[in-house]
Coordinates of C-alpha atoms and ligand atoms in Angstrom, one line a residue:
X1 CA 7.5 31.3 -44.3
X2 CA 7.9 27.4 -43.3
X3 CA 5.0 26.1 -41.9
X4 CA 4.7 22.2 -42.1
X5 CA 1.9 19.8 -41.3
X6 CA 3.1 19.5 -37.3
X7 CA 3.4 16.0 -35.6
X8 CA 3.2 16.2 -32.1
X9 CA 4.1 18.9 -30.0
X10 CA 5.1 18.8 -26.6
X11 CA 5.6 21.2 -23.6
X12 CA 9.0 21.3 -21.6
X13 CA 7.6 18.9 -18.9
X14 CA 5.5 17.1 -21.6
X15 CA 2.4 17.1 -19.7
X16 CA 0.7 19.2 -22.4
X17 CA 0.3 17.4 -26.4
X18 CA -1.0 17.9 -29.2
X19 CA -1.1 17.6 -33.2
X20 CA -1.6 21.5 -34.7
X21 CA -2.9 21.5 -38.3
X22 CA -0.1 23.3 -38.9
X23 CA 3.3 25.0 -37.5
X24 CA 3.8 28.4 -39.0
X25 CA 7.4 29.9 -38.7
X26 CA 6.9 33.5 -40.0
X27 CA 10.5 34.9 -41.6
X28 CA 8.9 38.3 -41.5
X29 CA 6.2 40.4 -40.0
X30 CA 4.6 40.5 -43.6
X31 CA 4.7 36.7 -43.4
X32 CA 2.7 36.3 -40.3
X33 CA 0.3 39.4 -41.6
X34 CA -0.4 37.8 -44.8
X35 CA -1.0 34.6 -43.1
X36 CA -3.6 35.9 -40.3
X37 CA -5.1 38.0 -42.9
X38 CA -5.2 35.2 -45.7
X39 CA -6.7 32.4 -42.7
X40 CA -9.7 32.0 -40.4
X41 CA -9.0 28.8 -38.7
X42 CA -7.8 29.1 -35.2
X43 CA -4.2 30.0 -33.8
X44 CA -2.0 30.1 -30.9
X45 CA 0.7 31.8 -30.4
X46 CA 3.9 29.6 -28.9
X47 CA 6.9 30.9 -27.1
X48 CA 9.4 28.2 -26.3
X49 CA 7.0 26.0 -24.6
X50 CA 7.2 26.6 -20.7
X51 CA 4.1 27.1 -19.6
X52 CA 2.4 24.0 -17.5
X53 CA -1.1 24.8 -18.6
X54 CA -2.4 24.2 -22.3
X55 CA -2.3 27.5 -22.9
X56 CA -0.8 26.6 -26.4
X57 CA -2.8 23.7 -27.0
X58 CA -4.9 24.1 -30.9
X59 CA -6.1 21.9 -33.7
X60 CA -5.6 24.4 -35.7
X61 CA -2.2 27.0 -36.2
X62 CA 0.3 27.3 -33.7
X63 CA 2.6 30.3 -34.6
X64 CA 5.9 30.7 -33.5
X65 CA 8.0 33.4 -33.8
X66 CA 11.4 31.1 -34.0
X67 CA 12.6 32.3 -37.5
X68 CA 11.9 36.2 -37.2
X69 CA 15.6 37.8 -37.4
X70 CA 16.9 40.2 -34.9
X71 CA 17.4 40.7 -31.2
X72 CA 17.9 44.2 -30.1
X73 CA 15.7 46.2 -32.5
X74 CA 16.4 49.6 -30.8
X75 CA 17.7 51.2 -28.4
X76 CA 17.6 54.3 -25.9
X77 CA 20.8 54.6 -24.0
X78 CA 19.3 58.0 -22.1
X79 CA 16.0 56.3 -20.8
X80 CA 17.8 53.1 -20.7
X81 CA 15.1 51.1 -22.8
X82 CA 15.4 49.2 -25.8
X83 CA 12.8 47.5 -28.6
X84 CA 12.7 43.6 -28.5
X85 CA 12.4 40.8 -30.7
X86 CA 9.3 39.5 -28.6
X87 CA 10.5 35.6 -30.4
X88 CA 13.9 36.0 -28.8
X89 CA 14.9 34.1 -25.6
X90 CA 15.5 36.3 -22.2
X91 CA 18.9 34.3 -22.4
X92 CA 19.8 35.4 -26.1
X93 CA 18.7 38.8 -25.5
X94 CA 20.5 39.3 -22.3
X95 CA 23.7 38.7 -24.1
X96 CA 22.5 40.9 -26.6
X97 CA 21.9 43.7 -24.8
X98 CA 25.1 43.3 -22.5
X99 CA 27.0 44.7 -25.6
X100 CA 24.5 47.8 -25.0
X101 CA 25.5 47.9 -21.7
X102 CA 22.1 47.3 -20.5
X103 CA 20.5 43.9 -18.8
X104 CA 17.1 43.6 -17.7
X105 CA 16.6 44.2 -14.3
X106 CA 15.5 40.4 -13.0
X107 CA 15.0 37.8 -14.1
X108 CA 12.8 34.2 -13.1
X109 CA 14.7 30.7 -12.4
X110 CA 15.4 30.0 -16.3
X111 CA 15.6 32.4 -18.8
X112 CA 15.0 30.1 -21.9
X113 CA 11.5 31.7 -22.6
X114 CA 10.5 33.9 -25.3
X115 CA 9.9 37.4 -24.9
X116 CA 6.7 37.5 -25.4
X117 CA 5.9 33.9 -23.9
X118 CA 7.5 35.6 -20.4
X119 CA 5.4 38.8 -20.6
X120 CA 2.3 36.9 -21.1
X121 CA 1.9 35.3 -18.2
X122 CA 3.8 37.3 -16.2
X123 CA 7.1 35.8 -14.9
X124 CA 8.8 37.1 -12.1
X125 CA 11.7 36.7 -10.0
X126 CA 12.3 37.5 -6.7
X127 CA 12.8 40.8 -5.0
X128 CA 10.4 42.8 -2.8
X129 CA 10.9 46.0 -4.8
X130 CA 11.4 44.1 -8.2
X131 CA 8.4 43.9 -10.2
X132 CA 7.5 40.9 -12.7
X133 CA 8.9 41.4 -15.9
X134 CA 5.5 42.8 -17.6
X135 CA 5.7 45.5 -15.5
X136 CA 8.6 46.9 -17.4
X137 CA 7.3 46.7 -21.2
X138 CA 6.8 50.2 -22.0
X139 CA 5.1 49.7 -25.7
X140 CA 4.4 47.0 -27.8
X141 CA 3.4 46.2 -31.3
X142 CA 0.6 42.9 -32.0
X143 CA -0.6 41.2 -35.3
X144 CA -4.4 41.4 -34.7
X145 CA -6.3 38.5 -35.7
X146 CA -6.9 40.2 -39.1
X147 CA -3.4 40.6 -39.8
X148 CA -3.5 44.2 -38.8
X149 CA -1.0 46.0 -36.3
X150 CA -2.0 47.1 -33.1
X151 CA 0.6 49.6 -31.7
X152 CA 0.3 50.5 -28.4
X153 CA 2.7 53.2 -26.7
X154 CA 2.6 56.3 -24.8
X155 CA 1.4 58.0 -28.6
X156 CA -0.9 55.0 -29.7
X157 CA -3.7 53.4 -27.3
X158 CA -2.2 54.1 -24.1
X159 CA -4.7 53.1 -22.5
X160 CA -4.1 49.4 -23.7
X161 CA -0.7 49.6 -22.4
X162 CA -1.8 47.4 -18.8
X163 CA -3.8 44.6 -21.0
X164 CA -1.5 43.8 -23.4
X165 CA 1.1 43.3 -20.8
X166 CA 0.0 39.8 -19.3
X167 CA -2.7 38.9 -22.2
X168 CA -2.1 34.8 -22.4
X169 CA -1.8 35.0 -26.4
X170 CA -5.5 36.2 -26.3
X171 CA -5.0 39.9 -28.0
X172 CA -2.6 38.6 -30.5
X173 CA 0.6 37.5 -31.7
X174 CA 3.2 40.2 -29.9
X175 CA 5.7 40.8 -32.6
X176 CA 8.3 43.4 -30.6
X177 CA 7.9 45.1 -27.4
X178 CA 10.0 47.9 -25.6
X179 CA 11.7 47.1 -22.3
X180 CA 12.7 49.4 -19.3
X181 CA 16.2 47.9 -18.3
X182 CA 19.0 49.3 -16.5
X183 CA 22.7 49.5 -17.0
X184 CA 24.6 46.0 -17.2
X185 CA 25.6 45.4 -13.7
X186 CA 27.5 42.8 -11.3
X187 CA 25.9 40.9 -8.8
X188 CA 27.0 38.8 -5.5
X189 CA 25.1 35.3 -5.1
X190 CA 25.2 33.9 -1.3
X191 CA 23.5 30.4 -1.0
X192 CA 23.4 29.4 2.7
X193 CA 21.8 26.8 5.1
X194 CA 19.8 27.7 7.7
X195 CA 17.2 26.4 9.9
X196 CA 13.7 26.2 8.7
X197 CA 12.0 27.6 11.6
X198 CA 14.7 30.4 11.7
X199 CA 14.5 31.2 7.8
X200 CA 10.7 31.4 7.6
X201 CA 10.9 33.9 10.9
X202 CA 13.9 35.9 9.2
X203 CA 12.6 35.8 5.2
X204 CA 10.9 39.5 5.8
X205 CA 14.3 40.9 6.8
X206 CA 16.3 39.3 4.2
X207 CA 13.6 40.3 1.7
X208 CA 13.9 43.8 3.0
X209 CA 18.4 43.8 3.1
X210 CA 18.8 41.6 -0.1
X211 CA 17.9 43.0 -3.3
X212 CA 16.5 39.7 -4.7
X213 CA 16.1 36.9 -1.9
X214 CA 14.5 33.6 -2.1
X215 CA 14.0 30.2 -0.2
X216 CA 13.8 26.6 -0.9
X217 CA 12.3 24.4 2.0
X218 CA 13.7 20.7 1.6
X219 CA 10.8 18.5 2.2
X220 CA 11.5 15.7 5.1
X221 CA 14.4 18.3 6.6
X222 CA 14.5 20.4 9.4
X223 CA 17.1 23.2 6.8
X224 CA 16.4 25.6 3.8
X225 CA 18.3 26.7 1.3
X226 CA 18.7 30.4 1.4
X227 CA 19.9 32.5 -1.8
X228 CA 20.7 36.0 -2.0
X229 CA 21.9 38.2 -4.8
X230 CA 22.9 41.7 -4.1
X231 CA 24.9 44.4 -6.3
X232 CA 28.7 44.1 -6.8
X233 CA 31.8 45.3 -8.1
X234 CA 33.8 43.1 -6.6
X235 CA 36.2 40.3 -9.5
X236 CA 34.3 37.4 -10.9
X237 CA 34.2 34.8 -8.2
X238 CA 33.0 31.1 -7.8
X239 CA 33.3 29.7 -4.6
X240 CA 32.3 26.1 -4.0
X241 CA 29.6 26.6 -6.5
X242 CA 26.8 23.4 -5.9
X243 CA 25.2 21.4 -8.6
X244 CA 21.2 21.6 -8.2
X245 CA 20.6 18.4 -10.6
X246 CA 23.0 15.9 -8.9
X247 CA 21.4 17.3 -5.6
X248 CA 17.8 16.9 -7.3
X249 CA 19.0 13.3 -8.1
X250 CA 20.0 12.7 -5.0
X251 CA 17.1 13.7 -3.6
X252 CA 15.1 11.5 -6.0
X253 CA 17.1 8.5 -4.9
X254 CA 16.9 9.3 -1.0
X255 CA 13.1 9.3 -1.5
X256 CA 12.8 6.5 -3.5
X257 CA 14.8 4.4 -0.8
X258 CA 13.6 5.7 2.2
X259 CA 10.2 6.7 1.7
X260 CA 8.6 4.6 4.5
X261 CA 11.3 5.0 6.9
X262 CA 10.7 8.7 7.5
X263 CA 13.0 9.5 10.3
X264 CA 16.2 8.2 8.7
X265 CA 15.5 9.9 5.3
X266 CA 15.2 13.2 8.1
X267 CA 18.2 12.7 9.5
X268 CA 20.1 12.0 6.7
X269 CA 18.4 15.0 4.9
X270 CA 19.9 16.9 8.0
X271 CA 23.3 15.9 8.0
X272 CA 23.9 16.7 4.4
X273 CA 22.2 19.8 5.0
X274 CA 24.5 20.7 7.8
X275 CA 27.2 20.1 6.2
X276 CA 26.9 22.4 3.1
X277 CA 29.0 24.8 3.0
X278 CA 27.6 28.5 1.9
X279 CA 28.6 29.5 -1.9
X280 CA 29.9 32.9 -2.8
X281 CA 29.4 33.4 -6.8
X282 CA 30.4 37.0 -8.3
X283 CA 29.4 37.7 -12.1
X284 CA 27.0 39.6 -14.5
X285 CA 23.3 39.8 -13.2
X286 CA 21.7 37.3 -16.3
X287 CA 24.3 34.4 -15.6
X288 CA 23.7 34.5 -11.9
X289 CA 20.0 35.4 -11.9
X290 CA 18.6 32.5 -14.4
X291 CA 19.7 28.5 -13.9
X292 CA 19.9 25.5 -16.0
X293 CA 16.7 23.1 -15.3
X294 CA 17.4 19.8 -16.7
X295 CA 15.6 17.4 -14.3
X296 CA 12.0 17.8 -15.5
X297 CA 9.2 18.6 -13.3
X298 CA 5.5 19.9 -12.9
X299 CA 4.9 22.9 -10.5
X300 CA 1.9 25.0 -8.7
X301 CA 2.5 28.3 -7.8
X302 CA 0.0 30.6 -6.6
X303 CA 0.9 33.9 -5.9
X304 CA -0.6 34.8 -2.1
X305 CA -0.9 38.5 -0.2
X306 CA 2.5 39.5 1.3
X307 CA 0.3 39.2 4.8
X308 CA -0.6 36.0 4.5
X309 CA 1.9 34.1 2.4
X310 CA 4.4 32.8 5.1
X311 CA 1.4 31.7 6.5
X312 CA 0.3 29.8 3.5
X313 CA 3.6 28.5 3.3
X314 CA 3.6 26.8 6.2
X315 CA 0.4 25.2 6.1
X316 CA 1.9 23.9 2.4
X317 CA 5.1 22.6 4.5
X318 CA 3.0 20.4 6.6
X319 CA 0.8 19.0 3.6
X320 CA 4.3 18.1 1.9
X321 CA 5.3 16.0 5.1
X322 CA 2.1 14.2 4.7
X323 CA 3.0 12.7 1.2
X324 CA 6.4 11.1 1.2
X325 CA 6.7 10.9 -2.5
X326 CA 7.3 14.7 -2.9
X327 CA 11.4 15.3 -2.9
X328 CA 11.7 18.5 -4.9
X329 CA 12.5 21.9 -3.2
X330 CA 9.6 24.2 -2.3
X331 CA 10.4 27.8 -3.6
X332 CA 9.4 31.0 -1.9
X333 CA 9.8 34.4 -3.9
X334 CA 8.4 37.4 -3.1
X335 CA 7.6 40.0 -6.2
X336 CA 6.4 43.7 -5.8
X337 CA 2.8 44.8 -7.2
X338 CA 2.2 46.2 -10.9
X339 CA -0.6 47.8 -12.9
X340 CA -1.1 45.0 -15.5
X341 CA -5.2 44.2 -16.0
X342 CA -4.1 40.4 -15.7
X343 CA -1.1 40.7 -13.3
X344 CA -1.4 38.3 -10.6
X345 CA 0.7 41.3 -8.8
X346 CA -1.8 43.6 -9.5
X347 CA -2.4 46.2 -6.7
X348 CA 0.5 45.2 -3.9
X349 CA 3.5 43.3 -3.6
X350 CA 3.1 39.4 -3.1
X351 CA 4.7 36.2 -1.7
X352 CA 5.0 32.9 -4.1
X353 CA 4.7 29.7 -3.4
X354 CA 6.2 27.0 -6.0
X355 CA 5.3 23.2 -4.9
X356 CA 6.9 21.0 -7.8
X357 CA 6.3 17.2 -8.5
X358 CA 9.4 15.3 -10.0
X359 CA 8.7 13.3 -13.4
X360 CA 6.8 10.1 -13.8
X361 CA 5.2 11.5 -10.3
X362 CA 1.5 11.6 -10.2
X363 CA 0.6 15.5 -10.0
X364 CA -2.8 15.4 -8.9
X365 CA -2.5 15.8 -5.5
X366 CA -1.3 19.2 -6.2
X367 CA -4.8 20.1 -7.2
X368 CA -6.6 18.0 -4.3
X369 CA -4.3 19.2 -1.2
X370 CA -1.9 21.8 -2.1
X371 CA -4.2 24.3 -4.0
X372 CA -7.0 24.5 -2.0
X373 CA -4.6 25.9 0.5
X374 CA -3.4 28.7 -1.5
X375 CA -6.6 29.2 -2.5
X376 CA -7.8 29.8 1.1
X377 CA -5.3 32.1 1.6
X378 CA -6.5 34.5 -1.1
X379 CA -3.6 33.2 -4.0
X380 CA -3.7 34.0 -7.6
X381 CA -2.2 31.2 -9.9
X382 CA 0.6 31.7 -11.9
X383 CA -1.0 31.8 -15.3
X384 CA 1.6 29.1 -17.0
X385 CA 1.5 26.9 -13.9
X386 CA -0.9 24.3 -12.8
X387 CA -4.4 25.6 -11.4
X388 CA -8.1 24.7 -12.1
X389 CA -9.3 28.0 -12.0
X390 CA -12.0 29.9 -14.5
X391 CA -13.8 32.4 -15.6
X392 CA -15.8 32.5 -12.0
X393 CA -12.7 32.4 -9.7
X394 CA -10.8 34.5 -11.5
X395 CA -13.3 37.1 -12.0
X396 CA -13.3 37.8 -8.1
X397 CA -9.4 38.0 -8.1
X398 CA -8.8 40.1 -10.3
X399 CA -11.0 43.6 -10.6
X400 CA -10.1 44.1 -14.4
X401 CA -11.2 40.8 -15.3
X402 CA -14.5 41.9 -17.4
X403 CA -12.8 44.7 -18.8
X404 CA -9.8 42.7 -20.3
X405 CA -12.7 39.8 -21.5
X406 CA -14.2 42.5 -23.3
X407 CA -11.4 43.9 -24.6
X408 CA -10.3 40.5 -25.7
X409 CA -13.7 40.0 -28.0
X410 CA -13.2 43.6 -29.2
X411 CA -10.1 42.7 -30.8
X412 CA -10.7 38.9 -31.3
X413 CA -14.2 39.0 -32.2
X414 CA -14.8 35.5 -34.0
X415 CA -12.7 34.1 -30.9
X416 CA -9.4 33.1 -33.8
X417 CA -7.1 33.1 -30.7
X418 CA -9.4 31.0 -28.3
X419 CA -8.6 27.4 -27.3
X420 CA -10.3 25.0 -24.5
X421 CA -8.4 26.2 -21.8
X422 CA -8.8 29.8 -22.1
X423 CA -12.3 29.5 -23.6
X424 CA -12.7 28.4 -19.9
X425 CA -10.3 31.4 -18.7
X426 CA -12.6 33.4 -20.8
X427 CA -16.1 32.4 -20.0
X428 CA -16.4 31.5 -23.8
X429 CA -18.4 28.6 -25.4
X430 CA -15.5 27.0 -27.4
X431 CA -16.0 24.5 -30.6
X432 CA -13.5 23.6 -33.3
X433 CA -13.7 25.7 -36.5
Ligands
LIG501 C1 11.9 24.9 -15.8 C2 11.0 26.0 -15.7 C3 11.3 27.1 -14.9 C4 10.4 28.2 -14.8 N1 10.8 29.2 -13.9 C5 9.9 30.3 -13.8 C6 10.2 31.4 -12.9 O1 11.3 31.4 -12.3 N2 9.3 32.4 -12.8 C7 8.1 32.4 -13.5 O2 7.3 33.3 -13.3 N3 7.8 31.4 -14.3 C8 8.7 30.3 -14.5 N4 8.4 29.3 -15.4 C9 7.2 29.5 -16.2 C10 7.4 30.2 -17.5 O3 8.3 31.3 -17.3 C11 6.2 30.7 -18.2 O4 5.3 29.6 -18.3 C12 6.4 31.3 -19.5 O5 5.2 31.8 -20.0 C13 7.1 30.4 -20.6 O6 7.5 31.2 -21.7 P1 7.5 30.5 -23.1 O7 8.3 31.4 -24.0 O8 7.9 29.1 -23.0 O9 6.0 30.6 -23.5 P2 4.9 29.5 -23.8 O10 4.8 28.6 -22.6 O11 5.2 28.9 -25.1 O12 3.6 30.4 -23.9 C14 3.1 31.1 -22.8 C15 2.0 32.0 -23.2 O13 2.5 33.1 -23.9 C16 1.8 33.2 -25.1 N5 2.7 33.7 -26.2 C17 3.9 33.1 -26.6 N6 4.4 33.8 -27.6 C18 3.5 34.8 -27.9 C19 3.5 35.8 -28.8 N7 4.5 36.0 -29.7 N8 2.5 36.7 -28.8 C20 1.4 36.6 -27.9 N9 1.4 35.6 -27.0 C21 2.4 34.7 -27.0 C22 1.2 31.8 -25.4 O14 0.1 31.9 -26.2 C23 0.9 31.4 -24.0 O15 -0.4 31.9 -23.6 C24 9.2 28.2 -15.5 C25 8.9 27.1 -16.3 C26 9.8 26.1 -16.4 C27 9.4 24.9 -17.3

């Protein structure tokens, strides 16, 4: 196993550091056992740092599971499942399983994460009859705190099967889990203009005739940006395909110019929007589903009731247009509901909301004028983006709440897997060890 003395680690947006004691980079499963059995300081497990929150943040072990070998572990061609690497990225394990002639069936706005890092805080996509992706792992196998393996599948603890799924790192380190996927499969990406008033008052149609449909409302511009992806066999295509950074830099540079002249950075904002012309991209589902992010960022998203998200939405649309130094997109995805203890989908189907704040912005005001409006409209917070929620929030969000904390201390019970910000989470007195 390599495992050095770490220097500072940093997220993706680089919001969240630290210095671990260590780094371990477990070869093997009997690596990582030995190493949780042989220890008792504290550890996190690290997928490939995209979370917002310091879910990862520790003085003591971070784990990652970089260096474990494999992708596809198994497969089951008649139930169309197969048995993941939870280490791997979504990106190297959709590739992997395309030579299967499977491919998960959605995916978020990247697919750069880990496995296990997605499952744990439940990414999703978009698509009213899509669920996130923790809704399809099937079974799973964890490295306890002790070092010991918890197996959990429709033979072993079945009953654990809706904790483990969105756990935060809490349970343990997720070494491989089985996915429910589907045969690979073509899909047909629309992006189009339309107005804002008309896309907010059409999105439940399109979310009902598209099988994965989002929005983007531009902030200071009367247009959205309206993408579609539906099921194809039509030839590859790519049809005036845009470039979301150079717009994104754009954007940064309209703002910066024309921040206190409001109504020309409008009507400029207007005329380009206009203007764009709609994009018609055929290809696989993982290379049309999952984008490249470059230009970094810090995001809220809450999660709100199908009922009352538009709603919520538009309250957040005329918060943005109160602060002229917000120029990223706004992002609207609708998900359906799940069984998962921790799911933010739990029980029904729900509407996101994604406000982002470019880099170098200050990111506060996210907390002081954005989230107390999703709050208020009864959101749950994406668990790996910015919220200031605990263990007294949370509990009346989400009904399984005391039954997954004392799962957690069941498993955990010296707290090994516990840092500051899920010690809060948790409802847990935290100090270093
Ligand atoms: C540019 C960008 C775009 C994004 N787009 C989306 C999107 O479209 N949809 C969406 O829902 N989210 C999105 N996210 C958020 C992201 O998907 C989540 O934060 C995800 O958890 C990141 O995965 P990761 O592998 O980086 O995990 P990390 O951020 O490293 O870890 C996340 C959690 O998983 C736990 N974990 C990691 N590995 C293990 C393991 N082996 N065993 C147990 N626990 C583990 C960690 O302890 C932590 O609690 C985006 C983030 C960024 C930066």
């Amino acid at each position: 196993m390599t495992h050095t003395a770490a220097p500072v680690w940093k997220n993706w947006s680089q919001n969240v550091s630290f210095s671990p004691e260590t780094i371990q980079r477990p070869a093997t499963l009997e690596e990582l056992s030995s190493f949780l059995s042989g220890s008792s300081g504290r550890v996190r497990p690290v997928g490939n740092g995209h979370s917002f929150t310091p879910l990862a943040k520790t003085s003591g072990s971070l784990v990652s599971l970089e260096a474990l070998e494999g992708d596809v572990l198994s497969v089951d061609q008649e139930r169309h499942e197969a048995t993941l690497n939870a280490g791997a990225s979504l990106n190297q394990l959709s590739k992997a399983l395309d030579q299967h002639n499977l491919a998960f069936k959605n995916l978020g706005d990247i697919d750069v994460q880990s496995l296990a890092g997605a499952t744990s805080t439940a990414t999703h996509g978009t698509g009213a009859t899509l669920p996130c992706l923790s809704a399809e792992i099937t079974a799973v196998s964890l490295l306890t705190a002790a070092g010991e393996l918890l197996r959990v599948d429709d033979q072993h603890n079945p009953d654990l099967l809706p904790a483990v799924q969105v756990a935060l790192g809490a349970l343990g380190v997720l070494v491989d889990a089985t996915v429910r996927l589907r045969p690979s499969y073509k899909l047909r990406r629309e992006t189009f203009v339309r107005p804002l008033a008309d896309t907010l008052a059409e999105a439940e149609d399109r979310w009902k005739s598209h099988r994965n449909y989002e929005f983007f409302y531009l902030p200071f511009c009367d247009f959205a940006f309206n993408i579609t992806h539906d099921e194809t066999t039509e030839p590859d295509q790519r049809d005036g395909a845009s470039d979301d950074e150079a717009a994104l830099r754009d954007l940064r540079r309209l703002r910066t110019g024309l921040k206190r002249v409001g109504p020309v950075r409008r009507a400029i904002l207007n005329q380009v929007a206009k203007r764009a012309a709609t994009e018609r991209v055929v290809g696989k589902s993982f290379a049309l589903l999952a984008n490249e992010r470059t230009s970094i960022f810090n995001e809220m998203e809450y999660h709100l009731p199908a009922a009352t998200g538009l709603e919520a939405l538009a309250e957040v649309i005329s918060l943005v247009e109160s602060n002229p130094d917000v120029y990223f997109p706004v992002e609207c995805r609708r998900t359906a509901g799940d069984t998962a203890w921790l799911s933010p989908f739990q029980g029904a189907d729900r509407i996101s909301v994604a406000v982002h704040i470019g880099e170098g912005d200050n990111y506060q005001w996210l907390f002081d004028v954005i989230e107390p409006v999703l709050r208020r409209h009864g959101g749950r917070p994406h668990w790996g983006k910015l919220h200031s929620l605990a263990a007294m929030e949370l509990r009346e969000l989400y009904p399984d709440f005391d039954r997954f904390t004392e799962l957690r201390r069941e498993v955990d019970p010296t707290g090994r897997f516990l840092n500051p910000h899920t010690a809060m989470l948790w409802e847990e007195k935290f100090r270093e060890c």
